Short mmCIF file of C-alpha atoms in Angstrom, two decimals:
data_model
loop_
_atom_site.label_atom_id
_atom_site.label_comp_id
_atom_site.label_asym_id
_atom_site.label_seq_id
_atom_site.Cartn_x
_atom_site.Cartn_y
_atom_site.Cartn_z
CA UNK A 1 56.22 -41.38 110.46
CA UNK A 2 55.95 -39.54 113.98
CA UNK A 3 54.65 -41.91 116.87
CA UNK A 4 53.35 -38.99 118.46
CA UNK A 5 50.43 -39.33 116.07
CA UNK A 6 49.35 -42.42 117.70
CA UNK A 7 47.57 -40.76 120.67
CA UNK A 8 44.79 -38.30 121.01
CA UNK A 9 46.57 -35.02 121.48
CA UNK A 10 49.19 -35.62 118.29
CA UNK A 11 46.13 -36.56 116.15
CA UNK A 12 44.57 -32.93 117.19
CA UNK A 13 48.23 -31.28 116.71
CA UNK A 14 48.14 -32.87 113.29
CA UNK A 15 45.02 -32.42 111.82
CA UNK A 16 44.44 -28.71 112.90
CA UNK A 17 47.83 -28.09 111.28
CA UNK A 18 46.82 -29.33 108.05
CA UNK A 19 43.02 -27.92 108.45
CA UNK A 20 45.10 -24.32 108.76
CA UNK A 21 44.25 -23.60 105.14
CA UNK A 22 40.70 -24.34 105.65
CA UNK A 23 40.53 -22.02 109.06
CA UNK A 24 42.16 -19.54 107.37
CA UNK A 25 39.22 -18.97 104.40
CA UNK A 26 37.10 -19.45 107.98
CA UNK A 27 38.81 -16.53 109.65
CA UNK A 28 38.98 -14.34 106.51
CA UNK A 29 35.11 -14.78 106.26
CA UNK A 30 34.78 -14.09 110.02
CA UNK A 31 37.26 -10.31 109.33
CA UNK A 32 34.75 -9.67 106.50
CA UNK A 33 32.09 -9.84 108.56
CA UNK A 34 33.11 -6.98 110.32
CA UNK A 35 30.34 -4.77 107.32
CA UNK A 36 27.44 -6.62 109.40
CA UNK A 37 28.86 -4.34 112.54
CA UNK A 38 30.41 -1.09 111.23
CA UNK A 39 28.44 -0.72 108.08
CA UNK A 40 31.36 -0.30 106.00
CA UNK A 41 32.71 -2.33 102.82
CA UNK A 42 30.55 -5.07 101.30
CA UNK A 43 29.28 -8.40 102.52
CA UNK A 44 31.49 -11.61 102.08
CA UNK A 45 31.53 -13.67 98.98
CA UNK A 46 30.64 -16.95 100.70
CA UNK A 47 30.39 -18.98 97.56
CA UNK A 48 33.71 -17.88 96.30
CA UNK A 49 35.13 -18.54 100.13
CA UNK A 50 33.75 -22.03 100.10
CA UNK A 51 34.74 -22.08 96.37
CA UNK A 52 38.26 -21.57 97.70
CA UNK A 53 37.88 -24.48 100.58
CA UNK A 54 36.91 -26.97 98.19
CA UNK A 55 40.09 -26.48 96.10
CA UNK A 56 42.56 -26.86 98.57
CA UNK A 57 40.50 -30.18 100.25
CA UNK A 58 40.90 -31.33 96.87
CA UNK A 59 44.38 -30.83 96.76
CA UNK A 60 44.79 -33.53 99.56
CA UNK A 61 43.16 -36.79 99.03
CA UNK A 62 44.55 -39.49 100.19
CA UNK A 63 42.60 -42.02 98.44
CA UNK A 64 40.91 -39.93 96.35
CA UNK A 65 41.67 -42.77 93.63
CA UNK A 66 39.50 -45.46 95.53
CA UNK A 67 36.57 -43.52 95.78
CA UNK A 68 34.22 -45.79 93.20
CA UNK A 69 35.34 -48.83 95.74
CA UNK A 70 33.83 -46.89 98.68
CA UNK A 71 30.59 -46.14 96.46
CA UNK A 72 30.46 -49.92 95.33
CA UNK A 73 31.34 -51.06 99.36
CA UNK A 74 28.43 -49.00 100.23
CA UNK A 75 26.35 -50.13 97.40
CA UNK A 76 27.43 -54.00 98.68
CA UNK A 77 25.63 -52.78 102.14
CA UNK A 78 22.36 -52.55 100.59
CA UNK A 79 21.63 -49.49 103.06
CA UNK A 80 18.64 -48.38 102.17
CA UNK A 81 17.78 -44.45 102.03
CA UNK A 82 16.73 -42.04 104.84
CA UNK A 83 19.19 -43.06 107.31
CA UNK A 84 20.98 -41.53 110.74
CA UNK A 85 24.84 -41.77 109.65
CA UNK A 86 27.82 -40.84 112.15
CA UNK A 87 30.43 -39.78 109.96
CA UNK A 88 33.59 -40.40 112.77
CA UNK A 89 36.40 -38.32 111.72
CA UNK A 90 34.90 -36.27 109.08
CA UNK A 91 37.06 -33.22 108.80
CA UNK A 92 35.95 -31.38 106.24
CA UNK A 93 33.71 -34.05 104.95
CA UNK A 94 35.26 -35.06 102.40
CA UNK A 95 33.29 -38.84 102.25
CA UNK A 96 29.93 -36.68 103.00
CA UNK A 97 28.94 -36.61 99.23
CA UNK A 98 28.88 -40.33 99.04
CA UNK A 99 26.62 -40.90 102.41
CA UNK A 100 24.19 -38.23 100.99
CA UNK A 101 22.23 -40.50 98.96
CA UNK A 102 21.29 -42.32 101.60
CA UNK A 103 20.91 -39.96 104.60
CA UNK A 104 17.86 -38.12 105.95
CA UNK A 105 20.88 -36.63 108.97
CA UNK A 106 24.51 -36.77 108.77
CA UNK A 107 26.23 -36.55 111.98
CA UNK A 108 29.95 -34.85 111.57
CA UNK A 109 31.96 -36.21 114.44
CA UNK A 110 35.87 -34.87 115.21
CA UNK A 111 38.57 -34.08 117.66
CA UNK A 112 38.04 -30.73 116.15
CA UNK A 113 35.46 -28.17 115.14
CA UNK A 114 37.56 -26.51 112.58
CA UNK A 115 36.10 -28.26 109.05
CA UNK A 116 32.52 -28.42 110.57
CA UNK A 117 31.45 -24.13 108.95
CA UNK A 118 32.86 -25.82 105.77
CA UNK A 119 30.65 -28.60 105.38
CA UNK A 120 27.64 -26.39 106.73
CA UNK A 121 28.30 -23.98 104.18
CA UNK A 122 29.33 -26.70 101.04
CA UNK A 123 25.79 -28.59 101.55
CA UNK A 124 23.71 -26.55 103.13
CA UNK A 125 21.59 -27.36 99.97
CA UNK A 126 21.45 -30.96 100.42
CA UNK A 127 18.02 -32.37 101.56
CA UNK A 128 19.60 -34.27 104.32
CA UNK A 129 19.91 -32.30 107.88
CA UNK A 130 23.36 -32.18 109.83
CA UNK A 131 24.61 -32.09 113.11
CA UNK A 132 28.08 -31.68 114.59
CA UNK A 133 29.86 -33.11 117.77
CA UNK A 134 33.41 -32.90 119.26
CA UNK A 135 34.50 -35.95 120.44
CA UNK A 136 37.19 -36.69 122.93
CA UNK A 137 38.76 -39.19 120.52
CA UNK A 138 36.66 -42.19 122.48
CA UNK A 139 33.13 -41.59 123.03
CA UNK A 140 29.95 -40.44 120.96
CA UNK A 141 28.48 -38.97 124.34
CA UNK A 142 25.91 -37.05 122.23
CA UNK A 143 24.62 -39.54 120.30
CA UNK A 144 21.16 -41.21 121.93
CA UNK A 145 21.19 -44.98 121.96
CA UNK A 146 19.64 -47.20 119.53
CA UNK A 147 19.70 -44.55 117.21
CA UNK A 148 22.05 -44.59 113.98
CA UNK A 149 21.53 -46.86 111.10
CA UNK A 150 25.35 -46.49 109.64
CA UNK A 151 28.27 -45.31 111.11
CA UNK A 152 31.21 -44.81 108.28
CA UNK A 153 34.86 -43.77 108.99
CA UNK A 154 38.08 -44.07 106.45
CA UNK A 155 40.89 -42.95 107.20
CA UNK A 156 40.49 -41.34 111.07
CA UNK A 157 41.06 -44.50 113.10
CA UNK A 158 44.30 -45.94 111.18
CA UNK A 159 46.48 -44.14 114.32
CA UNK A 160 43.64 -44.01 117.41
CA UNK A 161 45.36 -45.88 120.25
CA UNK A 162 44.16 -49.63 120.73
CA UNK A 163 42.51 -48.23 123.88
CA UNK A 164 40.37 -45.93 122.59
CA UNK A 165 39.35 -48.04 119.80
CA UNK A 166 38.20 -50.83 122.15
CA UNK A 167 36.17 -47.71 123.62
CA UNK A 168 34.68 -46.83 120.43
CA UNK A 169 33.30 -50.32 119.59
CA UNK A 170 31.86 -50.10 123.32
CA UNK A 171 30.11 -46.82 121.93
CA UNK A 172 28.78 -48.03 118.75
CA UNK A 173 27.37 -51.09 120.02
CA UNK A 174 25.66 -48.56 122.09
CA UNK A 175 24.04 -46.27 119.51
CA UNK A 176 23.83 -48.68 116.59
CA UNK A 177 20.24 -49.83 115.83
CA UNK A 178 19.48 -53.15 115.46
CA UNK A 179 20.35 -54.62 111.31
CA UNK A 180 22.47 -51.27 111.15
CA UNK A 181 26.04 -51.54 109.87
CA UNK A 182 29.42 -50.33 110.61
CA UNK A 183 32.20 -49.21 107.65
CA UNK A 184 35.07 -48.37 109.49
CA UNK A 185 38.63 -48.07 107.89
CA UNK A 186 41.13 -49.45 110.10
CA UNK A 187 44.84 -50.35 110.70
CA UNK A 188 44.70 -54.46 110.22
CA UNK A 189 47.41 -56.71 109.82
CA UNK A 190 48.27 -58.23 105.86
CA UNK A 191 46.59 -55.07 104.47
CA UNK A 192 49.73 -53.27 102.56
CA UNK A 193 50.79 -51.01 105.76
CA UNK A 194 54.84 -50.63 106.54
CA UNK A 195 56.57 -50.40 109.34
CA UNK A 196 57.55 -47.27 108.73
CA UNK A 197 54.28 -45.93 109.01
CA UNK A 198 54.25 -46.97 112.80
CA UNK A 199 50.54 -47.75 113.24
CA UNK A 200 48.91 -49.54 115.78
CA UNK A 201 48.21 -52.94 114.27
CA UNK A 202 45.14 -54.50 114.67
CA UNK A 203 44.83 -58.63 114.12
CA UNK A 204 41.48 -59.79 112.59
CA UNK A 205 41.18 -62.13 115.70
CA UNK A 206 40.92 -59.11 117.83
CA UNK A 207 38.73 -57.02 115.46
CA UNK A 208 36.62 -59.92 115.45
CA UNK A 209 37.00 -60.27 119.44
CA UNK A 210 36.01 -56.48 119.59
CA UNK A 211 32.65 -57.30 117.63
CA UNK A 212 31.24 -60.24 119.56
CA UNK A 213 31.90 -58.39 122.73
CA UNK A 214 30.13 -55.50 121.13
CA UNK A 215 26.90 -57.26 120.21
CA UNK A 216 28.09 -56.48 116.17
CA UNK A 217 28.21 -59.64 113.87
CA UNK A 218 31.43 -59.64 111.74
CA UNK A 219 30.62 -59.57 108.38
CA UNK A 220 34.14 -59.16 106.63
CA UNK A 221 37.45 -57.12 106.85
CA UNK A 222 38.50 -56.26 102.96
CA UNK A 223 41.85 -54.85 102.43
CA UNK A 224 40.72 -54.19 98.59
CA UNK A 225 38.89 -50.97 98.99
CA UNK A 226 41.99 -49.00 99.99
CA UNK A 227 45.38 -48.88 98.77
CA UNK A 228 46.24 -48.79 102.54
CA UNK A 229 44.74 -50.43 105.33
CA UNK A 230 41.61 -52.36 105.15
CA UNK A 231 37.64 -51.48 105.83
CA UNK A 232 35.43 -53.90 108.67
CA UNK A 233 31.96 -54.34 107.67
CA UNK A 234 29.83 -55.51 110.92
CA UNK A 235 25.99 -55.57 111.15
CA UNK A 236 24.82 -54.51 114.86
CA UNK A 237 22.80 -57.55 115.81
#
C-alpha cells in the first residue's frame, strides 16, 4: 500500500478522494439550493440526500463486522452517560451511533471538513449536541483543557506519522479530565498487520512510554477488537 499515506498531506489526498461521493450529495444539495435565491424549482429533499449518504458510507466499512466488540470495549469502560467525547478522525461518523448513548456533546475532529454537513444532517435529532474542528493532523487546539471525559478513534491513526502521534498523546493528556479514558485504534506490533500494508509500527513499550509521559495510566492494548491492528485503553490519571 502507498507510503505516501503515512504523512499528513497523503492522509488528506486519500480521504477526500474517497469522501468524493459524500461531497458530491453535499454539492448537489448546495446547486438545489439555488430555489432559496431565484425562487424557482422546489426545495431540496434533504432526507432523501442524506438517505443517499448513508448508503454509500455503508458501502465501505472496514470493520463493519467488529462493531459488537467496539460496543462491548466500550461497555468494558464503564463510561458512564452525559459525557464530552472527541471523536479523532470521524469522517462521516461512522462510530458516532455507538458514542451516542453516552454523550451529552460529540466533538467531530478531521483533517477535513467534508463528512462534518453529513453527520449534522444524519443526527441532528439526537439529544446529544455536536461540534466540529479541523485539525492539522497533531493538535486539538480547540479543545479547552481538562475538559473531555472520552476520546475514541478506530481506524484514523493506523498511518499518522510516529511524530505526530507522540504530539497527540501530548494533546490528550492536555484535555483529558481526570478518571477519563482514551480508546484509540492504533498500528501495534503482533496485532495481524503485514508488511505490505507499510504502517508505522508502534511497540507496546513505546505506547506504554507515550502514556506515562502523558500523565495516562495504561490500562491494556487488545488486538481482539479488530481484525487489524489493536485498540489502547488508558485512563488519564
Amino acid at each position: 500500500m502507498d507510503k505516501k499515506l503515512n504523512t499528513i498531506k497523503g492522509q488528506i489526498e486519500h480521504w477526500k478522494e474517497y469522501i468524493k461521493n459524500f461531497s458530491e450529495v453535499r454539492y448537489k444539495r448546495s446547486e438545489d439550493e439555488s430555489w432559496r435565491t431565484t425562487g424557482l424549482g422546489q426545495a431540496p429533499d434533504v432526507e432523501g440526500l442524506v438517505e443517499k449518504a448513508i448508503i454509500r458510507e455503508d458501502s465501505y466499512h472496514p470493520y463493519k463486522e467488529s462493531e459488537g466488540n467496539i460496543e462491548k470495549l466500550l461497555q468494558e469502560c464503564e463510561l458512564g452517560t452525559g459525557l464530552t467525547i472527541i471523536d479523532l478522525g470521524c469522517l462521516t461518523g461512522k462510530w458516532i451511533g455507538h458514542l451516542i448513548p453516552y454523550a451529552e456533546e460529540i466533538i467531530c475532529v478531521d483533517l477535513i471538513d467534508d463528512g462534518f454537513w453529513y453527520i449534522k444532517n444524519r443526527y441532528q435529532n439526537q439529544e446529544c449536541k455536536f461540534k466540529f474542528y479541523i485539525t492539522k493532523g497533531s493538535e486539538l487546539e480547540g479543545t479547552d483543557t481538562d475538559s473531555v471525559d472520552l476520546i475514541f478513534s478506530i481506524d484514523s491513526l493506523m498511518r499518522t506519522p510516529i511524530t505526530s502521534i507522540d504530539e497527540y498523546f501530548v494533546e490528550f493528556g492536555r484535555v483529558m479530565k481526570k478518571g477519563s479514558t482514551l480508546c484509540l485504534h492504533l498500528a501495534a506490533e503482533n496485532s495481524g498487520i503485514p508488511e505490505t500494508k507499510n504502517m508505522p509500527i508502534l511497540s507496546e513499550e513505546y505506547i506504554k512510554g507515550l502514556c506515562d509521559s502523558n500523565n495516562l495510566e495504561f490500562v491494556k492494548l487488545d488486538p481482539s477488537v479488530l481484525n487489524l491492528g489493536s485498540v489502547l485503553v488508558a485512563k488519564r490519571k
